[in-house]
């Protein structure tokens, strides 16, 4: 099992966060430093460090990230207007926290690829 991260502490309720969804596979909470009006991290409860560490047995859990991204978009009423999903991988990919997570970004028209510039 990979080392615990700050995200594991959030998932376990050991440090505070604004959790918007949680089930047995994933936890979603607001990013502490939002890059858009809506910036939510959808995190696997299992602490896999990066995409380069995923195994075939993780397939259902990783697919679930998209199911919950869609649910969040629907809950926000933006499933048709759109949003952006980002998964950073490793140092050159800009990943800071070594615990697989999907960034959910939304709020108006987002710019080109990458994190939007928050207005
Ligand atoms: P990465 O660069 O690894 O793809 O993204 C990590 C994200 O985690 C960053 O957007 C950062 O703002 C967010 N983050 C880091 N520490 C915390 C924290 O303690 N709480 C919350 N809610 N977000 C955090």
Short mmCIF file of C-alpha atoms and ligand atoms in Angstrom, two decimals:
data_model
loop_
_atom_site.label_atom_id
_atom_site.label_comp_id
_atom_site.label_asym_id
_atom_site.label_seq_id
_atom_site.Cartn_x
_atom_site.Cartn_y
_atom_site.Cartn_z
CA UNK A 1 0.00 0.00 0.00
CA UNK A 2 1.29 3.49 -0.89
CA UNK A 3 2.15 6.03 1.77
CA UNK A 4 -0.64 8.15 3.19
CA UNK A 5 -0.95 11.70 1.87
CA UNK A 6 -2.68 14.87 2.98
CA UNK A 7 -5.61 13.65 0.88
CA UNK A 8 -5.81 10.47 2.98
CA UNK A 9 -6.07 12.65 6.07
CA UNK A 10 -8.92 14.58 4.42
CA UNK A 11 -10.68 11.35 3.38
CA UNK A 12 -10.36 10.04 6.96
CA UNK A 13 -11.63 13.32 8.43
CA UNK A 14 -8.34 13.96 10.24
CA UNK A 15 -8.01 17.44 8.72
CA UNK A 16 -10.90 19.69 7.69
CA UNK A 17 -12.14 20.11 4.13
CA UNK A 18 -15.30 20.97 2.27
CA UNK A 19 -16.43 17.51 1.15
CA UNK A 20 -19.11 17.54 -1.57
CA UNK A 21 -19.37 13.76 -2.15
CA UNK A 22 -18.05 10.54 -0.62
CA UNK A 23 -18.59 6.84 -1.18
CA UNK A 24 -16.60 3.62 -0.75
CA UNK A 25 -14.35 4.34 -3.77
CA UNK A 26 -13.85 8.10 -4.03
CA UNK A 27 -14.10 11.36 -2.08
CA UNK A 28 -14.69 14.78 -3.66
CA UNK A 29 -13.85 18.04 -1.89
CA UNK A 30 -13.24 21.67 -2.81
CA UNK A 31 -9.68 22.62 -3.74
CA UNK A 32 -8.08 24.81 -1.08
CA UNK A 33 -6.70 27.10 -3.81
CA UNK A 34 -9.43 27.24 -6.48
CA UNK A 35 -8.44 27.99 -10.08
CA UNK A 36 -12.06 28.44 -11.20
CA UNK A 37 -15.44 29.27 -9.67
CA UNK A 38 -15.95 25.54 -9.11
CA UNK A 39 -12.73 23.62 -8.42
CA UNK A 40 -13.33 20.22 -6.89
CA UNK A 41 -10.85 17.38 -6.42
CA UNK A 42 -12.23 13.88 -6.95
CA UNK A 43 -9.80 11.59 -5.14
CA UNK A 44 -9.53 7.81 -4.99
CA UNK A 45 -9.90 6.61 -1.40
CA UNK A 46 -7.11 4.15 -2.14
CA UNK A 47 -3.81 6.10 -2.08
CA UNK A 48 -2.35 5.26 -5.50
CA UNK A 49 0.48 7.78 -6.09
CA UNK A 50 0.17 8.48 -9.84
CA UNK A 51 -1.41 7.23 -13.07
CA UNK A 52 1.92 5.45 -13.64
CA UNK A 53 1.10 3.23 -10.65
CA UNK A 54 -2.38 2.10 -11.70
CA UNK A 55 -3.13 -1.61 -12.09
CA UNK A 56 -5.88 -3.42 -14.00
CA UNK A 57 -7.63 -4.09 -10.67
CA UNK A 58 -8.10 -0.32 -10.26
CA UNK A 59 -10.19 -0.02 -13.41
CA UNK A 60 -13.60 0.20 -11.73
CA UNK A 61 -12.42 2.74 -9.18
CA UNK A 62 -10.81 4.92 -11.85
CA UNK A 63 -13.88 4.77 -14.08
CA UNK A 64 -15.90 5.82 -11.04
CA UNK A 65 -14.03 9.16 -11.04
CA UNK A 66 -15.85 10.00 -14.29
CA UNK A 67 -19.21 8.85 -12.95
CA UNK A 68 -18.82 11.17 -9.98
CA UNK A 69 -17.55 14.01 -12.19
CA UNK A 70 -20.75 13.69 -14.17
CA UNK A 71 -22.83 13.64 -10.97
CA UNK A 72 -21.14 16.82 -9.71
CA UNK A 73 -21.75 18.52 -13.07
CA UNK A 74 -25.40 17.49 -12.94
CA UNK A 75 -25.75 18.69 -9.35
CA UNK A 76 -24.27 22.05 -10.37
CA UNK A 77 -26.58 22.22 -13.41
CA UNK A 78 -23.68 22.51 -15.86
CA UNK A 79 -23.71 19.08 -17.51
CA UNK A 80 -24.65 20.70 -20.82
CA UNK A 81 -22.73 24.00 -20.61
CA UNK A 82 -19.49 22.18 -19.79
CA UNK A 83 -16.55 21.80 -17.48
CA UNK A 84 -12.95 20.56 -17.51
CA UNK A 85 -11.38 17.45 -16.00
CA UNK A 86 -7.60 17.33 -15.45
CA UNK A 87 -5.37 14.57 -14.11
CA UNK A 88 -1.76 15.64 -13.54
CA UNK A 89 0.88 12.90 -13.50
CA UNK A 90 4.35 13.21 -11.97
CA UNK A 91 6.63 16.24 -11.57
CA UNK A 92 6.67 17.26 -15.23
CA UNK A 93 2.89 16.89 -15.36
CA UNK A 94 2.55 19.37 -12.51
CA UNK A 95 1.35 16.87 -9.90
CA UNK A 96 1.94 18.19 -6.36
CA UNK A 97 0.09 15.63 -4.26
CA UNK A 98 1.12 12.01 -4.97
CA UNK A 99 -2.37 10.56 -4.59
CA UNK A 100 -4.44 10.09 -7.75
CA UNK A 101 -7.07 12.77 -8.20
CA UNK A 102 -9.13 14.37 -10.92
CA UNK A 103 -9.54 18.16 -10.96
CA UNK A 104 -13.12 19.23 -11.77
CA UNK A 105 -13.09 22.83 -13.00
CA UNK A 106 -16.07 24.89 -14.08
CA UNK A 107 -17.54 28.35 -14.09
CA UNK A 108 -18.06 30.22 -17.31
CA UNK A 109 -16.06 29.75 -20.48
CA UNK A 110 -12.67 28.25 -19.64
CA UNK A 111 -9.58 29.22 -21.65
CA UNK A 112 -7.17 26.94 -23.51
CA UNK A 113 -5.64 23.75 -22.17
CA UNK A 114 -4.45 23.63 -18.57
CA UNK A 115 -5.75 25.34 -15.47
CA UNK A 116 -7.90 28.38 -16.25
CA UNK A 117 -6.89 31.81 -14.95
CA UNK A 118 -9.38 32.55 -12.20
CA UNK A 119 -11.22 35.87 -12.87
P1 LIG B 1 -1.93 18.47 -8.26
O1 LIG B 1 -0.99 19.61 -8.55
O2 LIG B 1 -1.29 17.41 -7.41
O3 LIG B 1 -2.61 17.93 -9.49
O4 LIG B 1 -3.11 19.12 -7.41
C1 LIG B 1 -3.11 19.18 -6.03
C2 LIG B 1 -4.20 20.12 -5.62
O5 LIG B 1 -4.46 19.92 -4.23
C3 LIG B 1 -3.85 21.62 -5.78
O6 LIG B 1 -4.80 22.23 -6.65
C4 LIG B 1 -3.93 22.17 -4.36
O7 LIG B 1 -4.49 23.46 -4.31
C5 LIG B 1 -4.80 21.14 -3.64
N1 LIG B 1 -4.50 20.98 -2.22
C6 LIG B 1 -3.27 20.83 -1.65
N2 LIG B 1 -3.39 20.69 -0.32
C7 LIG B 1 -4.72 20.77 -0.04
C8 LIG B 1 -5.47 20.69 1.19
O8 LIG B 1 -4.93 20.53 2.28
N3 LIG B 1 -6.82 20.79 1.08
C9 LIG B 1 -7.46 20.96 -0.12
N4 LIG B 1 -8.79 21.05 -0.10
N5 LIG B 1 -6.77 21.03 -1.30
C10 LIG B 1 -5.43 20.94 -1.25
#
